Short mmCIF file of C-alpha atoms and ligand atoms in Angstrom, two decimals:
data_model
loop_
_atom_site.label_atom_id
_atom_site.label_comp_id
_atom_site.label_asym_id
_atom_site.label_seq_id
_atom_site.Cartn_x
_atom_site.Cartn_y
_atom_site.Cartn_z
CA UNK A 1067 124.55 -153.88 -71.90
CA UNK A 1068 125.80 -153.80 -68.30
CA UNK A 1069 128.87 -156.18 -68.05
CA UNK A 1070 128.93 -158.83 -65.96
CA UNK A 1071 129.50 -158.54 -61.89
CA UNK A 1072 133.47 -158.10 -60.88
CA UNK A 1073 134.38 -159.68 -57.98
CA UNK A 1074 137.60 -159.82 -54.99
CA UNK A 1075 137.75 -163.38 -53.24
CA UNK A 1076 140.07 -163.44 -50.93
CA UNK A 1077 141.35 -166.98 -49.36
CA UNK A 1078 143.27 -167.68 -45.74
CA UNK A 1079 141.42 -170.85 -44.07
CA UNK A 1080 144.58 -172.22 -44.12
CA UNK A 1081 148.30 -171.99 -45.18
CA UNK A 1082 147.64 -170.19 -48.83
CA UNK A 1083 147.27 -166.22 -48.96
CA UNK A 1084 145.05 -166.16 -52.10
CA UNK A 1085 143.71 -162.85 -54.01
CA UNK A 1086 141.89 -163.66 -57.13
CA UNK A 1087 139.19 -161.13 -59.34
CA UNK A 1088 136.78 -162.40 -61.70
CA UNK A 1089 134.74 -161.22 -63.47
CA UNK A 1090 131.70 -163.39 -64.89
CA UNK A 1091 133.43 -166.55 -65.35
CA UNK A 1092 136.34 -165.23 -66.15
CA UNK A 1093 139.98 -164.83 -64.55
CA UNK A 1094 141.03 -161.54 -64.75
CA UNK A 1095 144.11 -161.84 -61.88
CA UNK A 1096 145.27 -163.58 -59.16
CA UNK A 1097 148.23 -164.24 -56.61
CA UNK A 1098 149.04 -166.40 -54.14
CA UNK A 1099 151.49 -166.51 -51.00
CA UNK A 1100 152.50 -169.97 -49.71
CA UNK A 1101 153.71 -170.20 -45.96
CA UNK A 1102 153.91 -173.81 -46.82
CA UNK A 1103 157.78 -174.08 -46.34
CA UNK A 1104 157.69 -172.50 -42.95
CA UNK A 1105 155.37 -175.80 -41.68
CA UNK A 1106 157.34 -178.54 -43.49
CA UNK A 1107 159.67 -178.88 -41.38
CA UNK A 1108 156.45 -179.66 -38.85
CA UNK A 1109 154.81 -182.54 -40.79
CA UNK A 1110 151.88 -180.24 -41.34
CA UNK A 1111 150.51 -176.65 -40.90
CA UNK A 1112 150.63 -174.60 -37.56
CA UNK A 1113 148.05 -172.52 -37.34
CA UNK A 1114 150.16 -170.07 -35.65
CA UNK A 1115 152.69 -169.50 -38.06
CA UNK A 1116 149.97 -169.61 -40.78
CA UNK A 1117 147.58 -166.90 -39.32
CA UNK A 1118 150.96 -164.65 -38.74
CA UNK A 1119 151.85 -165.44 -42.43
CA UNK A 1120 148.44 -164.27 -43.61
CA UNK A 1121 149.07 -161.44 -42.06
CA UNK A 1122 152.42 -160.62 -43.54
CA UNK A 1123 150.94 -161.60 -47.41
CA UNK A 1124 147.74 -160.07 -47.44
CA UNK A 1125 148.28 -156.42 -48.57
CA UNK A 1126 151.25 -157.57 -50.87
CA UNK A 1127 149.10 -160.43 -52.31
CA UNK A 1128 146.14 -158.46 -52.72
CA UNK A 1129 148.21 -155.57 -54.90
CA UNK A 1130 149.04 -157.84 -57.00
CA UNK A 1131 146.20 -159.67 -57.98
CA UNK A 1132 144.34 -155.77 -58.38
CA UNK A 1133 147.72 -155.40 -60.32
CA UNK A 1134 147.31 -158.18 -62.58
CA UNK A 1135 144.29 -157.68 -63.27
CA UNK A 1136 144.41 -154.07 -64.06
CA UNK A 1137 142.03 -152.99 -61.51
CA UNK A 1138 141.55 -151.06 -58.93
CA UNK A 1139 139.45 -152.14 -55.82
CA UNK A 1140 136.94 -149.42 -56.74
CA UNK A 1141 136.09 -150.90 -59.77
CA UNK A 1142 134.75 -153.81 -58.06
CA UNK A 1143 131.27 -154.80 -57.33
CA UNK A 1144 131.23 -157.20 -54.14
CA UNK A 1145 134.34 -158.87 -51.82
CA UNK A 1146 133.80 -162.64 -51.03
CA UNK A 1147 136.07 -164.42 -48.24
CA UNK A 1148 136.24 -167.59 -46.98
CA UNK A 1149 134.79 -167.77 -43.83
CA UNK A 1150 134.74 -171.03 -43.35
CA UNK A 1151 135.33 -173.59 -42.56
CA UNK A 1152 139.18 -173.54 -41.86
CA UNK A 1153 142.19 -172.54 -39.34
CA UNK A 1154 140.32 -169.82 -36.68
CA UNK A 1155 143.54 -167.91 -36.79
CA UNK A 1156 143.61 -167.97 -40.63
CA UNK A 1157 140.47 -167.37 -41.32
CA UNK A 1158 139.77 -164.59 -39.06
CA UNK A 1159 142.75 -162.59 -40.53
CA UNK A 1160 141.16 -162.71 -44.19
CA UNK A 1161 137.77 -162.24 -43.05
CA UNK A 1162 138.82 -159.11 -40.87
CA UNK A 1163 141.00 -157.89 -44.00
CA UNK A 1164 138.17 -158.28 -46.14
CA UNK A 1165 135.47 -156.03 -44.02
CA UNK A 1166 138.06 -153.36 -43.81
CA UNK A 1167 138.33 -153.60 -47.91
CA UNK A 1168 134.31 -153.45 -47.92
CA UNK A 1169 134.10 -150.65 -45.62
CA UNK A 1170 136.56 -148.62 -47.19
CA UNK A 1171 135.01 -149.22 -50.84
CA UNK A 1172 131.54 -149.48 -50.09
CA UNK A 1173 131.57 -152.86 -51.21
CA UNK A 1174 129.09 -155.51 -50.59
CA UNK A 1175 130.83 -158.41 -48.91
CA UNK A 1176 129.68 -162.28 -48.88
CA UNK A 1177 131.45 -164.73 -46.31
CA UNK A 1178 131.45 -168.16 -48.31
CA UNK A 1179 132.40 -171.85 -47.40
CA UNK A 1180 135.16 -172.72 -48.90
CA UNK A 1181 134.21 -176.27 -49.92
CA UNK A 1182 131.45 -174.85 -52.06
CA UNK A 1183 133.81 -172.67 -53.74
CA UNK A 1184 135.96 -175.22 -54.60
CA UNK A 1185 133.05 -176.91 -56.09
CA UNK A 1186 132.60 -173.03 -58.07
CA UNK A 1187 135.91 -172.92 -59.41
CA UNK A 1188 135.58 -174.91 -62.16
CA UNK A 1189 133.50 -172.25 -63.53
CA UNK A 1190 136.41 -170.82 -64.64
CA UNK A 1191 137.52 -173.13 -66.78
CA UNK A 1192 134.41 -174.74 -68.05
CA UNK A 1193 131.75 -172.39 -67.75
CA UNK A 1194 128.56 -172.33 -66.06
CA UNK A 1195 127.91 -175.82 -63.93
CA UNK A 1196 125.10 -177.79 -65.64
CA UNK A 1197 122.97 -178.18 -62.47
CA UNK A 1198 122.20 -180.72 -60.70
CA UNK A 1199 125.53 -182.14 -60.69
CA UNK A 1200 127.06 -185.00 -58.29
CA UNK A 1201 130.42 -182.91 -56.79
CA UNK A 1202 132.74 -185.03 -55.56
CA UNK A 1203 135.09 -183.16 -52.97
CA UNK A 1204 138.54 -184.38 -51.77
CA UNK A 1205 140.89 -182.10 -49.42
CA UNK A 1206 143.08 -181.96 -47.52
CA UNK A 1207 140.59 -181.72 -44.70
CA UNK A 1208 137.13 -183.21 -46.28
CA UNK A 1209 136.13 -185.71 -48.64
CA UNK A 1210 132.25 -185.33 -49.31
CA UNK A 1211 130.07 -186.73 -52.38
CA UNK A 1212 127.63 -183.74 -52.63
CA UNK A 1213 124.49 -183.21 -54.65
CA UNK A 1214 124.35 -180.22 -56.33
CA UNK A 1215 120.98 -178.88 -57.38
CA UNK A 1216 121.90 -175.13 -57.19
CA UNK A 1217 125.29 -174.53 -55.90
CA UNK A 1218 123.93 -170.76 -55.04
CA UNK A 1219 121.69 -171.96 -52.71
CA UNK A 1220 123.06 -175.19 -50.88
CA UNK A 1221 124.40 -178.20 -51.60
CA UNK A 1222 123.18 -181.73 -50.06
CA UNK A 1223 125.73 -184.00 -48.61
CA UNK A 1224 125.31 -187.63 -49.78
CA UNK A 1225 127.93 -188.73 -48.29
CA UNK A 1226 131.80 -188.07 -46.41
CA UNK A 1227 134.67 -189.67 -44.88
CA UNK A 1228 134.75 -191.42 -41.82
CA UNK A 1229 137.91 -190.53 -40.41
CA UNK A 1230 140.42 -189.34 -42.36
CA UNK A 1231 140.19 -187.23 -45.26
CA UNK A 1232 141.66 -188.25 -48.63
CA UNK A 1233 144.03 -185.43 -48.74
CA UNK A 1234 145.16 -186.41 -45.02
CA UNK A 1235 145.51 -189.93 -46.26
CA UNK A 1236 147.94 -188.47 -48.63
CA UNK A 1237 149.72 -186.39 -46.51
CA UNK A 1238 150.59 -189.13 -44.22
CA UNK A 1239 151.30 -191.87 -46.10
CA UNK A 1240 154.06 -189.28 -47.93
CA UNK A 1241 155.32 -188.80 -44.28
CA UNK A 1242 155.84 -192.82 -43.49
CA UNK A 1243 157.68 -193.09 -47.01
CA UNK A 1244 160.18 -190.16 -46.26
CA UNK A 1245 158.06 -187.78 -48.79
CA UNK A 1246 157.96 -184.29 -47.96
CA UNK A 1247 155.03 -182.04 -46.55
CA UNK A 1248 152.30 -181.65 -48.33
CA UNK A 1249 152.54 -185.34 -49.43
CA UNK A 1250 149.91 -185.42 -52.10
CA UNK A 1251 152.01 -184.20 -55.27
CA UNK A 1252 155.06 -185.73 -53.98
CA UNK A 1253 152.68 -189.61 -54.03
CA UNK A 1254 151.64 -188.37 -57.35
CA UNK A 1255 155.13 -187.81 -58.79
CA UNK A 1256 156.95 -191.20 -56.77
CA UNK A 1257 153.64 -193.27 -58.29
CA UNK A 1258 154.76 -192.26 -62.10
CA UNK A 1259 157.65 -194.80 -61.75
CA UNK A 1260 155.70 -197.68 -59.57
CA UNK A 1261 153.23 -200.22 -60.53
CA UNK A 1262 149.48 -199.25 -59.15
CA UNK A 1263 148.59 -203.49 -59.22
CA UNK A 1264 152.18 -204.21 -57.32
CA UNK A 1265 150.42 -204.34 -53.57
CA UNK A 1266 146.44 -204.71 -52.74
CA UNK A 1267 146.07 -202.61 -50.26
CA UNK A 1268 141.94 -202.50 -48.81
CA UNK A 1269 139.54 -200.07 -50.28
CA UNK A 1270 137.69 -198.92 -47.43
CA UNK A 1271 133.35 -199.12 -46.85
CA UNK A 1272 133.23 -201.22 -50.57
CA UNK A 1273 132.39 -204.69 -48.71
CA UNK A 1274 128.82 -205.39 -49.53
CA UNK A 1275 127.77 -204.96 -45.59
CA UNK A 1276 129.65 -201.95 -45.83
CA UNK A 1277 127.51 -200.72 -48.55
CA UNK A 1278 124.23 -201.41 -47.04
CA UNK A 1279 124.82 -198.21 -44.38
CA UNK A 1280 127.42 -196.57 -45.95
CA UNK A 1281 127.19 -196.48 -49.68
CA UNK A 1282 128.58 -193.08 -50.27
CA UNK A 1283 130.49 -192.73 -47.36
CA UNK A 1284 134.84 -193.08 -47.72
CA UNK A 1285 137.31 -194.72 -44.71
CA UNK A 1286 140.82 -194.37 -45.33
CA UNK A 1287 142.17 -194.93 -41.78
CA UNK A 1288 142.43 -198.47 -42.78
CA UNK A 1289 143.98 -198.23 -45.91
CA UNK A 1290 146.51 -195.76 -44.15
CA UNK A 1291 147.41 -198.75 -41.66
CA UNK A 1292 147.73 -201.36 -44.38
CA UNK A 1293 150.04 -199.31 -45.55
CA UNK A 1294 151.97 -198.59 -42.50
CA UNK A 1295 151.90 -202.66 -41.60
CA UNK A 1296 153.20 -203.17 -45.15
CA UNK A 1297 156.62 -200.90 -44.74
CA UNK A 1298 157.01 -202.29 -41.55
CA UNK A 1299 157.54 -205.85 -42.30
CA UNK A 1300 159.46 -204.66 -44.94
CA UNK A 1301 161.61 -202.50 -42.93
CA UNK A 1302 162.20 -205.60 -40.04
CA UNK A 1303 163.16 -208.33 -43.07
CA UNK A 1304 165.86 -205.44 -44.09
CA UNK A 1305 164.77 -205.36 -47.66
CA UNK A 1306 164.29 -202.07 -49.54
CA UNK A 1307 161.13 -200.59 -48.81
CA UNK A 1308 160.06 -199.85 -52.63
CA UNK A 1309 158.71 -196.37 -52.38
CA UNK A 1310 157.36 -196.00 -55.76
CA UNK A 1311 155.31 -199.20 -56.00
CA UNK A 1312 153.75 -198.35 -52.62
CA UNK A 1313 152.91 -194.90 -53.76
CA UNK A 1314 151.23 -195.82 -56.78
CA UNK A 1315 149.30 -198.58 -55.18
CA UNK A 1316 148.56 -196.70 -52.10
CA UNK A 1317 147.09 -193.96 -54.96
CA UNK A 1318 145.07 -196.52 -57.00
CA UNK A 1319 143.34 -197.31 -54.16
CA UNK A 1320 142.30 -194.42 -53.49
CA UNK A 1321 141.27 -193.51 -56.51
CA UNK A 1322 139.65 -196.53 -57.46
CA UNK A 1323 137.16 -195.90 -54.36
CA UNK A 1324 136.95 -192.68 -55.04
CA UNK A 1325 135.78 -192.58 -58.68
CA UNK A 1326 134.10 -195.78 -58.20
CA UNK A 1327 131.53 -194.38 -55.24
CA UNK A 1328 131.18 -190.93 -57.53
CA UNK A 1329 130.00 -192.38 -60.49
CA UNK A 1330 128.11 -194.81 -58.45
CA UNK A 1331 126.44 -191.40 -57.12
CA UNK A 1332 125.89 -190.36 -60.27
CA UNK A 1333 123.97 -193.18 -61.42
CA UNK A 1334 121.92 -193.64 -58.50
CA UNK A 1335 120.47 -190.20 -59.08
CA UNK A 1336 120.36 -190.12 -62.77
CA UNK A 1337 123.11 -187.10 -63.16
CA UNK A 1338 125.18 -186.83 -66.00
CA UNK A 1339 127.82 -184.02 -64.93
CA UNK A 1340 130.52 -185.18 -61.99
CA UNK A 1341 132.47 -181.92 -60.72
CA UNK A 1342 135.34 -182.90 -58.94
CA UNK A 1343 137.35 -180.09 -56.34
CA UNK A 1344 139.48 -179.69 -53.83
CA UNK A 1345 143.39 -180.31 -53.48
CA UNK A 1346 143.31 -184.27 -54.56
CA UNK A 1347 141.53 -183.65 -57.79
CA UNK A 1348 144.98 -182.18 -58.63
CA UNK A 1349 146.32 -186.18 -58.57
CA UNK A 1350 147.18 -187.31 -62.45
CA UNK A 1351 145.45 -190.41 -61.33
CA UNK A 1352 142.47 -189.61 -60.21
CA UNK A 1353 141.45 -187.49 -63.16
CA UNK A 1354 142.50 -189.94 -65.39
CA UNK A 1355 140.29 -192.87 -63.73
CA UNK A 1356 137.23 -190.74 -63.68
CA UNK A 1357 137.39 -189.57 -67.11
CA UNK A 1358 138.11 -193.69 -68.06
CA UNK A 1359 135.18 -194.42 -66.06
CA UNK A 1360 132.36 -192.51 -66.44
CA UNK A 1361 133.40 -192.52 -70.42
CA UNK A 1362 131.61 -195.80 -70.15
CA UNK A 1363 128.65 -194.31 -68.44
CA UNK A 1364 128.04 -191.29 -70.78
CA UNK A 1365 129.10 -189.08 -67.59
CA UNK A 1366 131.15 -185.96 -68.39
CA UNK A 1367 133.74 -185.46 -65.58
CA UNK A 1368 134.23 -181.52 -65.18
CA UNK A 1369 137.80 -181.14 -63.30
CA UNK A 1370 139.76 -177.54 -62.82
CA UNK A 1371 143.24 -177.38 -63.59
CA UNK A 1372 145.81 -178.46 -61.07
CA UNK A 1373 146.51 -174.85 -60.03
CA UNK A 1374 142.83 -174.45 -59.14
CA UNK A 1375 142.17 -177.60 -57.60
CA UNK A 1376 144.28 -176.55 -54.54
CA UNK A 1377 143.57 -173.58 -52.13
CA UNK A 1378 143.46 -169.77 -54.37
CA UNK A 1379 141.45 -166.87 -54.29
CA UNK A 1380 139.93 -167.31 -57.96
CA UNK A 1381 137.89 -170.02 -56.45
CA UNK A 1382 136.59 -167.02 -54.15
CA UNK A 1383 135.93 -164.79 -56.36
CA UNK A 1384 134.37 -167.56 -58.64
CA UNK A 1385 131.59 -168.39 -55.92
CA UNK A 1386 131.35 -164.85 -55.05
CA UNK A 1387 130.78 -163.85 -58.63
CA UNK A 1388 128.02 -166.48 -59.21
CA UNK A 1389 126.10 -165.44 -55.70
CA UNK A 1390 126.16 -161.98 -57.37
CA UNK A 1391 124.29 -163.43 -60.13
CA UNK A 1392 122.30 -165.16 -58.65
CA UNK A 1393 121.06 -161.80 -57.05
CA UNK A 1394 121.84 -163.86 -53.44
CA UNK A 1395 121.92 -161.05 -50.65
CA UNK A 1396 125.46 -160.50 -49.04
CA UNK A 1397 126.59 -161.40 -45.90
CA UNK A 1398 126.29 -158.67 -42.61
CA UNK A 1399 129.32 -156.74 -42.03
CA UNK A 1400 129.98 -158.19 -38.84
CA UNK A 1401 129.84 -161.90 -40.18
CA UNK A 1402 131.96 -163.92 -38.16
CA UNK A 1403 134.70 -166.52 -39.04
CA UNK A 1404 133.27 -169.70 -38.74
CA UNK A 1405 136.12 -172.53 -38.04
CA UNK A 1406 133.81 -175.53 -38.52
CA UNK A 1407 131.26 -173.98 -41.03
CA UNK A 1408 129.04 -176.73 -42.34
CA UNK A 1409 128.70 -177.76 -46.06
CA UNK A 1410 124.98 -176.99 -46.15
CA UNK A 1411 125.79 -173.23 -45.94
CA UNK A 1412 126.86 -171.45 -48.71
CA UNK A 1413 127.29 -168.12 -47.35
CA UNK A 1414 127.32 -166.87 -43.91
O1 LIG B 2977 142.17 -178.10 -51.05
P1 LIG B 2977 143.52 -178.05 -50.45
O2 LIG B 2977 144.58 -177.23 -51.14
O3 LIG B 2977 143.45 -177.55 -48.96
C1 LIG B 2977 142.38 -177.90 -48.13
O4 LIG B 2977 141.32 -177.25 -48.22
O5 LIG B 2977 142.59 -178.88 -47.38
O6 LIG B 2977 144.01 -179.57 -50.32
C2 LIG B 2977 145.25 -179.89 -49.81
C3 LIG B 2977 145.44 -181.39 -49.91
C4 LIG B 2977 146.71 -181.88 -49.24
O7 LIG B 2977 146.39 -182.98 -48.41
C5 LIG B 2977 147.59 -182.31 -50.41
O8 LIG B 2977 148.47 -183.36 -50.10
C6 LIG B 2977 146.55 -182.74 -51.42
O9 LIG B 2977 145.52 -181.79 -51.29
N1 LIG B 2977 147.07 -182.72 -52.80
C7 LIG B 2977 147.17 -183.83 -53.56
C8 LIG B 2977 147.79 -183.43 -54.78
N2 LIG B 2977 148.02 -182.09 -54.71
C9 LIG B 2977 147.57 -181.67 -53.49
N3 LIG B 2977 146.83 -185.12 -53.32
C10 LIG B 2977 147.07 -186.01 -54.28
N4 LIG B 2977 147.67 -185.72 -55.47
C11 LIG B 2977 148.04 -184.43 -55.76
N5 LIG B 2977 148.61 -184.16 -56.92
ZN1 LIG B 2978 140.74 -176.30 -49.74
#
């Protein structure tokens, strides 16, 4: 019996250098390089720096994941790459690493979108994705409610943010507090200690006029400002500003729109299986809440490990390894790096 397809994904949209090899559904290697430290002292990433760290990692971080693995990029059958959507800078130096892999191996190579293969990379950890499946999708640049009837083929939006992302909502409400850069797992970890019901803070597009247009659609610009408003006046009457009750109920709010407009998906179409990706399904919260919830509702919630939530190359190699086999033709060899790549396309 021929064994199943081994596969190279190789990740750079933005500050992660990420190598991982699959093979099936299974994790054979992977390594990452951070260049997160050289933009925290920025607020946020520089594309700059990142496309110049990219550069520096990628050989390094691609031995070892062959390493790791015990491999050798001969033995494997196709390269994916993000190719979008992502930093141009970034992106471009991981797609442009990966054609000179393919040409040198003779390797097929597939550009994918990296929200889709965040979507893929629970494979990994729970097997194939019962399809169709409501994905809900929260970065640090996107947050999307996405029906999945065949995640080979194309995903359809249902709905996304309105301004901010949920990840950015993160990042910047860490900033106001004095949290570090990314601010995500530093919320999660402050919001351990604080009391989720201590400040209502607005959950954004849940009004019922809201709801009418934009049932599946998020907002947190609003939330972001309540919560800016809310340190303020604290700040002016000179009374501490208490940093773990405003994490945790800056984070329930989120969450509880979050989960509460995916399950709402769910039901709405009849689907049983929520997939949740991207950096924020990483929060402690948020997985808890959705597994509470949709308990009641007979969903199963399918969510990656932490480590695989946020930016790697096994969730490149994941998608790449289930295009393979689902005999989807690879990209041309002069596919470009596509900065705003749209959710609809699952390979370029
Ligand atoms: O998917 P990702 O690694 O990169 C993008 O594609 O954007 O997501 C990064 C985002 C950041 O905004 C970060 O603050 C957030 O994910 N994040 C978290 C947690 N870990 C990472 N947000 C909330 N809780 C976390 N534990
Ligand atoms: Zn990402």
């Amino acid at each position: 019996m021929k064994s199943e397809p081994l596969v190279l994904g190789i990740e750079t949209s933005c500050d992660e250098t990420g190598v991982g090899i699959v093979r099936g559904h299974t994790l054979l290697g992977e390594a990452l390089a951070s260049s997160v430290d050289e933009h925290a002292r920025f607020g946020g990433v520089v594309p700059e720096v990142a496309s110049r760290a990219h550069l520096e990692a990628m050989i390094p971080t691609m031995e070892r994941a062959l390493d790791q693995a015990g491999v050798t990029l001969a033995d494997v059958d196709a390269i994916a790459v993000t190719a979008g959507p992502g930093l141009a800078g970034a992106l471009l130096v991981g797609v442009a690493a990966a054609k000179g892999y393919a040409l040198a191996a003779e390797k097929p190579i597939y550009g994918v979108n990296h929200l889709a293969a965040h979507v893929a990379v629970d494979t990994l950890e729970h097997g194939p994705l019962p399809e169709p499946a409501i994905a809900l999708l929260v970065s640090g640049g996107h947050s999307s409610l996405l029906m999945v009837n065949d995640l080979a083929r194309g995903v359809t939006p249902l709905g996304a943010t309105i301004d901010d992302a949920a990840g950015e909502a993160f990042d910047k409400v860490a900033r106001l507090l004095g949290l570090p850069f990314p601010g995500g797992p530093w919320i999660d970890k402050a919001a351990r200690d604080g009391d989720g019901v201590s400040i209502t803070f607005p959950r954004g597009l849940t009004a019922a006029k809201d709801l009418a247009t934009h049932r599946f659609d998020f907002s947190f610009s609003g939330l972001k400002t309540a919560v800016a408003r809310w340190v303020e006046a604290r700040e002016k009457s000179g009374e501490p500003v208490p940093v773990a009750d405003v994490a945790a109920s800056f984070q329930e709010a989120v969450c509880d729109v979050l989960t509460n407009k995916a399950i709402d998906a769910c039901r709405a179409n009849g689907i049983e299986t929520l997939v949740i990706g991207g950096g924020v399904a990483a929060n402690s919260r948020l997985r808890v809440l959705a597994e509470e919830r949709a308990a009641k509702y007979g969903i199963s919630v399918r969510v990656p490990r932490p480590k695989l939530c946020t930016d790697n190359g096994a969730m490149v190699a994941a998608l790449g390894s289930h295009l393979v086999a689902s005999g989807i033709a690879p990209s041309r060899l002069d596919l470009p790096a596509d900065s705003a790549m749209p959710l609809t396309l699952v390979v370029a």
